[in-house]
Amino acid sequence: MNRTVSKIVNATETMEGEGFLVHRPFPTNALNFFDPFLLLDEMGPMELAPGEAKGAPDHPHRGFETVTYLLEGSFEHKDSQGNAGRLHPGDVQWMTAGAGVVHSEMPEKEFARAGGKLHGFQLWVNLPKKDKMMPPRYQDVPASKMPSATKSGARVRVIAGESLGAKAAVDTRTPIMYLHFTLDKGASVSQPVPPGYNVFAYVVEGEGAFGGKEARRGQMVMFGTEGDAVEIKAKTALSVLLIGGVPLNEPVARYGPFVMNTREEVHQAIEDYRAGKMGSIAAST
Ligand code: CO
């Protein structure tokens, strides 16, 4: 049985910092999180003039994972563990902040200088209570190593989980599915969904029917929990993220870049950050 749609919401459009366009289906006033997911930000799509690209300088995270998936543009990151790397179109960085990292996410210098199109996503995946203080770790999947599959006008890139016979390269702490489908006009796909998963789709480009309901670019489609598959039909050429996971069903206490189970743990995170216990980028280089 196919899952039916429980709700369709529009992403809010905001300008972050000094002119960084973000489309955000959640968190919003209406939807704080979608267990086990805490945030989805679509960066752009936007055309950046030379010298205009902005990023996120040194900032901490604790208690969850950030998954960055770039479609266009180029980013570089550095962190308090001494890690550094670059993200190009099609690359994924799955960062488990765990007990805490301080990192920077900036446009790559040459991209910032020349300008160009920026488009990508950052998903925040909550960690279960038992893993919130685990040592930080990175899983980088370059575009060339991304598991993918094609079937009758449907292509999928498998960032987490399994689809059309392809299996993800990353290891997740709890069961997660993160798929990027691109469908030709008129193509359709039926994606099996394990029982117990909370599932949503985010339409990146075009228009489609999701379990019979139509949604278009910039909309988040939330599915009900009954059923073992999600059906997507492309009304136009369609690009869509299909994301799901087993809900943690644990209390969420969030304050900016810290997501814990209680207010006390959040206060502790702020104190630990201020005391330098999450390290600093300067100290690591
Ligand atoms: Co960050």
Short mmCIF file of C-alpha atoms and ligand atoms in Angstrom, two decimals:
data_model
loop_
_atom_site.label_atom_id
_atom_site.label_comp_id
_atom_site.label_asym_id
_atom_site.label_seq_id
_atom_site.Cartn_x
_atom_site.Cartn_y
_atom_site.Cartn_z
CA MET A 1 0.00 0.00 0.00
CA ASN A 2 1.23 3.49 -0.85
CA ARG A 3 1.52 6.07 1.86
CA THR A 4 -0.90 8.99 1.61
CA VAL A 5 0.05 12.64 2.09
CA SER A 6 -0.72 14.11 5.50
CA LYS A 7 0.34 17.69 4.77
CA ILE A 8 2.05 19.92 2.19
CA VAL A 9 3.87 23.03 3.39
CA ASN A 10 5.71 25.82 1.59
CA ALA A 11 9.34 26.46 2.46
CA THR A 12 9.89 29.89 3.97
CA GLU A 13 12.27 32.12 2.05
CA THR A 14 14.75 34.05 4.16
CA MET A 15 17.90 36.07 3.71
CA GLU A 16 20.53 34.86 6.14
CA GLY A 17 23.40 37.07 7.25
CA GLU A 18 24.46 39.48 4.56
CA GLY A 19 22.31 38.26 1.71
CA PHE A 20 22.42 34.48 1.66
CA LEU A 21 19.16 33.12 0.22
CA VAL A 22 17.75 30.14 2.12
CA HIS A 23 14.55 28.16 1.51
CA ARG A 24 13.56 26.44 4.75
CA PRO A 25 10.68 23.98 5.06
CA PHE A 26 11.51 23.53 8.78
CA PRO A 27 12.04 24.59 11.47
CA THR A 28 9.30 27.22 11.19
CA ASN A 29 6.77 28.55 13.70
CA ALA A 30 4.41 25.84 12.47
CA LEU A 31 6.87 22.94 12.48
CA ASN A 32 9.74 22.80 15.00
CA PHE A 33 11.17 19.49 13.75
CA PHE A 34 10.25 16.35 11.84
CA ASP A 35 11.59 13.57 14.06
CA PRO A 36 14.45 12.56 13.64
CA PHE A 37 15.19 15.61 11.41
CA LEU A 38 15.78 19.02 12.96
CA LEU A 39 16.26 21.30 9.97
CA LEU A 40 16.38 21.37 6.19
CA ASP A 41 17.92 24.39 4.51
CA GLU A 42 18.06 24.80 0.77
CA MET A 43 20.96 27.17 0.03
CA GLY A 44 19.89 29.22 -2.97
CA PRO A 45 19.44 28.54 -5.77
CA MET A 46 21.04 31.92 -6.37
CA GLU A 47 23.41 33.62 -8.76
CA LEU A 48 26.32 35.19 -6.91
CA ALA A 49 28.22 38.15 -8.27
CA PRO A 50 32.03 38.10 -8.05
CA GLY A 51 33.06 38.61 -4.42
CA GLU A 52 29.47 38.27 -3.19
CA ALA A 53 29.52 34.70 -1.82
CA LYS A 54 29.05 34.45 1.95
CA GLY A 55 29.46 31.52 4.27
CA ALA A 56 29.28 30.56 7.92
CA PRO A 57 32.51 31.44 9.76
CA ASP A 58 33.61 29.54 12.92
CA HIS A 59 30.62 28.19 14.85
CA PRO A 60 29.98 25.16 17.08
CA HIS A 61 27.59 22.18 16.91
CA ARG A 62 26.71 19.57 19.53
CA GLY A 63 24.21 16.74 19.77
CA PHE A 64 23.33 16.05 16.12
CA GLU A 65 24.65 15.59 12.57
CA THR A 66 24.89 18.04 9.67
CA VAL A 67 24.61 16.64 6.16
CA THR A 68 25.74 19.01 3.42
CA TYR A 69 24.86 18.15 -0.18
CA LEU A 70 26.02 20.52 -2.87
CA LEU A 71 24.44 20.74 -6.35
CA GLU A 72 26.20 23.85 -7.63
CA GLY A 73 29.02 26.05 -6.38
CA SER A 74 31.97 25.13 -4.19
CA PHE A 75 32.56 25.19 -0.43
CA GLU A 76 35.48 24.63 1.87
CA HIS A 77 35.33 23.59 5.50
CA LYS A 78 37.74 23.55 8.41
CA ASP A 79 37.22 22.36 11.95
CA SER A 80 38.63 22.21 15.46
CA GLN A 81 39.73 18.59 14.94
CA GLY A 82 42.16 19.70 12.25
CA ASN A 83 40.00 18.46 9.38
CA ALA A 84 39.74 20.49 6.20
CA GLY A 85 38.24 19.75 2.83
CA ARG A 86 36.30 20.95 -0.16
CA LEU A 87 32.80 20.28 -1.43
CA HIS A 88 32.04 20.34 -5.13
CA PRO A 89 28.78 19.72 -7.02
CA GLY A 90 27.38 16.27 -6.18
CA ASP A 91 29.55 15.82 -3.07
CA VAL A 92 28.15 15.01 0.35
CA GLN A 93 29.69 15.65 3.73
CA TRP A 94 28.03 13.79 6.62
CA MET A 95 29.37 15.34 9.81
CA THR A 96 28.53 13.84 13.18
CA ALA A 97 29.10 16.70 15.62
CA GLY A 98 28.47 14.48 18.65
CA ALA A 99 30.09 16.00 21.76
CA GLY A 100 31.10 19.07 19.78
CA VAL A 101 33.06 20.61 16.98
CA VAL A 102 33.77 24.16 15.93
CA HIS A 103 33.82 24.48 12.17
CA SER A 104 33.61 26.97 9.34
CA GLU A 105 31.66 26.50 6.12
CA MET A 106 32.83 29.05 3.56
CA PRO A 107 32.63 29.45 -0.20
CA GLU A 108 35.78 28.13 -1.81
CA LYS A 109 38.10 31.08 -2.55
CA GLU A 110 38.14 30.80 -6.33
CA PHE A 111 34.34 30.36 -6.47
CA ALA A 112 33.87 33.38 -4.20
CA ARG A 113 36.19 35.47 -6.37
CA ALA A 114 34.61 34.52 -9.70
CA GLY A 115 30.98 34.21 -8.55
CA GLY A 116 28.48 31.78 -10.04
CA LYS A 117 25.49 29.68 -9.18
CA LEU A 118 25.09 28.34 -5.66
CA HIS A 119 22.64 25.58 -4.83
CA GLY A 120 22.73 22.95 -2.13
CA PHE A 121 21.22 21.53 1.02
CA GLN A 122 21.97 21.13 4.66
CA LEU A 123 19.98 18.59 6.64
CA TRP A 124 20.28 18.27 10.43
CA VAL A 125 19.82 14.73 11.69
CA ASN A 126 19.20 14.38 15.41
CA LEU A 127 21.29 11.92 17.42
CA PRO A 128 19.72 9.60 19.97
CA LYS A 129 20.44 10.42 23.62
CA LYS A 130 23.07 7.67 23.82
CA ASP A 131 25.08 9.15 20.90
CA LYS A 132 24.82 12.88 21.59
CA MET A 133 28.25 12.95 23.27
CA MET A 134 30.01 10.54 20.89
CA PRO A 135 33.36 11.63 19.41
CA PRO A 136 32.88 13.74 16.26
CA ARG A 137 33.34 12.00 12.91
CA TYR A 138 33.15 12.78 9.19
CA GLN A 139 31.97 10.73 6.27
CA ASP A 140 32.74 12.32 2.92
CA VAL A 141 31.20 10.96 -0.24
CA PRO A 142 32.54 12.61 -3.41
CA ALA A 143 30.19 12.76 -6.40
CA SER A 144 32.25 10.12 -8.22
CA LYS A 145 31.67 7.61 -5.40
CA MET A 146 27.99 8.35 -4.81
CA PRO A 147 25.92 5.16 -5.19
CA SER A 148 23.31 5.71 -7.90
CA ALA A 149 20.87 3.82 -10.11
CA THR A 150 18.62 4.39 -13.12
CA LYS A 151 15.30 2.79 -14.07
CA SER A 152 12.75 3.80 -16.74
CA GLY A 153 13.30 7.56 -16.73
CA ALA A 154 14.09 7.75 -13.00
CA ARG A 155 17.55 8.32 -11.58
CA VAL A 156 18.46 8.18 -7.92
CA ARG A 157 21.50 9.21 -5.92
CA VAL A 158 21.59 7.27 -2.66
CA ILE A 159 23.00 9.43 0.12
CA ALA A 160 21.55 7.19 2.86
CA GLY A 161 19.52 4.00 2.71
CA GLU A 162 18.75 1.98 -0.41
CA SER A 163 16.96 2.60 -3.68
CA LEU A 164 16.57 0.86 -7.07
CA GLY A 165 19.16 -1.70 -5.98
CA ALA A 166 21.82 0.86 -4.94
CA LYS A 167 23.04 1.05 -1.36
CA ALA A 168 24.44 4.11 0.45
CA ALA A 169 28.09 4.45 1.40
CA VAL A 170 27.54 6.23 4.71
CA ASP A 171 26.88 4.68 8.07
CA THR A 172 24.06 6.29 10.08
CA ARG A 173 23.52 6.04 13.85
CA THR A 174 19.80 5.34 13.44
CA PRO A 175 18.03 4.09 10.28
CA ILE A 176 17.93 6.98 7.76
CA MET A 177 16.92 7.26 4.11
CA TYR A 178 18.15 10.23 2.05
CA LEU A 179 17.50 9.90 -1.68
CA HIS A 180 17.75 12.40 -4.53
CA PHE A 181 15.48 11.44 -7.43
CA THR A 182 15.47 13.08 -10.85
CA LEU A 183 12.59 11.95 -13.04
CA ASP A 184 11.86 12.62 -16.68
CA LYS A 185 8.45 14.11 -17.42
CA GLY A 186 5.88 11.31 -17.14
CA ALA A 187 8.22 8.92 -15.29
CA SER A 188 7.28 7.46 -11.94
CA VAL A 189 8.94 5.63 -9.10
CA SER A 190 7.72 3.54 -6.20
CA GLN A 191 10.13 3.66 -3.28
CA PRO A 192 9.73 1.04 -0.55
CA VAL A 193 9.67 2.58 2.94
CA PRO A 194 10.47 0.47 6.00
CA PRO A 195 7.79 0.38 8.70
CA GLY A 196 8.12 3.01 11.42
CA TYR A 197 9.89 5.61 9.25
CA ASN A 198 8.74 9.23 9.22
CA VAL A 199 9.03 10.31 5.57
CA PHE A 200 8.89 13.59 3.67
CA ALA A 201 9.74 14.81 0.19
CA TYR A 202 11.14 18.20 -0.75
CA VAL A 203 10.53 19.32 -4.32
CA VAL A 204 13.71 20.88 -5.73
CA GLU A 205 12.57 21.40 -9.31
CA GLY A 206 9.35 20.86 -11.27
CA GLU A 207 5.98 19.41 -10.31
CA GLY A 208 4.87 15.96 -9.33
CA ALA A 209 2.17 13.82 -7.79
CA PHE A 210 2.95 12.27 -4.42
CA GLY A 211 0.60 9.53 -3.36
CA GLY A 212 -1.94 11.26 -5.64
CA LYS A 213 -1.44 14.82 -4.30
CA GLU A 214 0.34 17.45 -6.36
CA ALA A 215 3.26 19.50 -5.15
CA ARG A 216 5.76 21.78 -6.82
CA ARG A 217 9.19 23.37 -6.37
CA GLY A 218 9.77 24.70 -2.85
CA GLN A 219 7.15 22.51 -1.17
CA MET A 220 7.61 19.88 1.52
CA VAL A 221 5.33 16.85 1.31
CA MET A 222 4.75 15.00 4.58
CA PHE A 223 3.54 11.43 4.36
CA GLY A 224 1.35 9.55 6.81
CA THR A 225 2.84 6.60 8.68
CA GLU A 226 0.61 3.87 7.15
CA GLY A 227 1.89 2.01 4.10
CA ASP A 228 5.09 0.42 2.87
CA ALA A 229 5.90 2.55 -0.21
CA VAL A 230 5.92 6.10 -1.52
CA GLU A 231 4.83 6.74 -5.08
CA ILE A 232 6.15 9.72 -7.04
CA LYS A 233 4.95 10.65 -10.55
CA ALA A 234 6.60 13.45 -12.51
CA LYS A 235 4.19 15.93 -14.13
CA THR A 236 7.20 17.82 -15.50
CA ALA A 237 10.90 17.01 -15.28
CA LEU A 238 11.21 16.55 -11.52
CA SER A 239 13.99 16.79 -8.97
CA VAL A 240 13.04 15.76 -5.45
CA LEU A 241 14.66 14.77 -2.17
CA LEU A 242 13.01 11.87 -0.36
CA ILE A 243 14.07 11.78 3.26
CA GLY A 244 13.00 9.49 6.07
CA GLY A 245 14.05 7.94 9.34
CA VAL A 246 12.91 6.22 12.48
CA PRO A 247 11.69 8.85 14.97
CA LEU A 248 13.73 9.04 18.17
CA ASN A 249 10.71 9.95 20.32
CA GLU A 250 13.01 11.72 22.79
CA PRO A 251 12.66 15.24 24.20
CA VAL A 252 14.25 17.94 22.00
CA ALA A 253 15.84 20.97 23.68
CA ARG A 254 17.36 23.19 21.01
CA TYR A 255 19.18 26.47 21.07
CA GLY A 256 20.88 27.53 17.84
CA PRO A 257 23.68 25.07 17.08
CA PHE A 258 23.09 22.90 20.17
CA VAL A 259 20.38 20.23 20.24
CA MET A 260 20.12 18.17 23.40
CA ASN A 261 17.38 16.47 25.44
CA THR A 262 17.10 18.96 28.32
CA ARG A 263 17.59 22.69 28.95
CA GLU A 264 20.36 21.84 31.43
CA GLU A 265 22.29 19.95 28.73
CA VAL A 266 21.91 22.93 26.39
CA HIS A 267 23.25 25.29 29.09
CA GLN A 268 26.15 22.88 29.63
CA ALA A 269 26.85 22.93 25.87
CA ILE A 270 26.95 26.75 25.86
CA GLU A 271 29.30 26.70 28.88
CA ASP A 272 31.55 24.06 27.33
CA TYR A 273 31.73 26.03 24.10
CA ARG A 274 32.58 29.27 25.93
CA ALA A 275 35.21 27.44 27.97
CA GLY A 276 36.84 26.27 24.73
CA LYS A 277 36.05 22.59 25.33
CA MET A 278 34.87 22.14 21.73
CA GLY A 279 38.23 23.45 20.56
CA SER A 280 38.91 26.17 18.04
CA ILE A 281 40.01 26.20 14.44
CA ALA A 282 43.06 28.39 15.12
CA ALA A 283 44.28 26.02 17.84
CA SER A 284 44.06 23.01 15.53
CA THR A 285 46.17 24.40 12.70
CO CO B 1 27.80 24.28 10.76
#
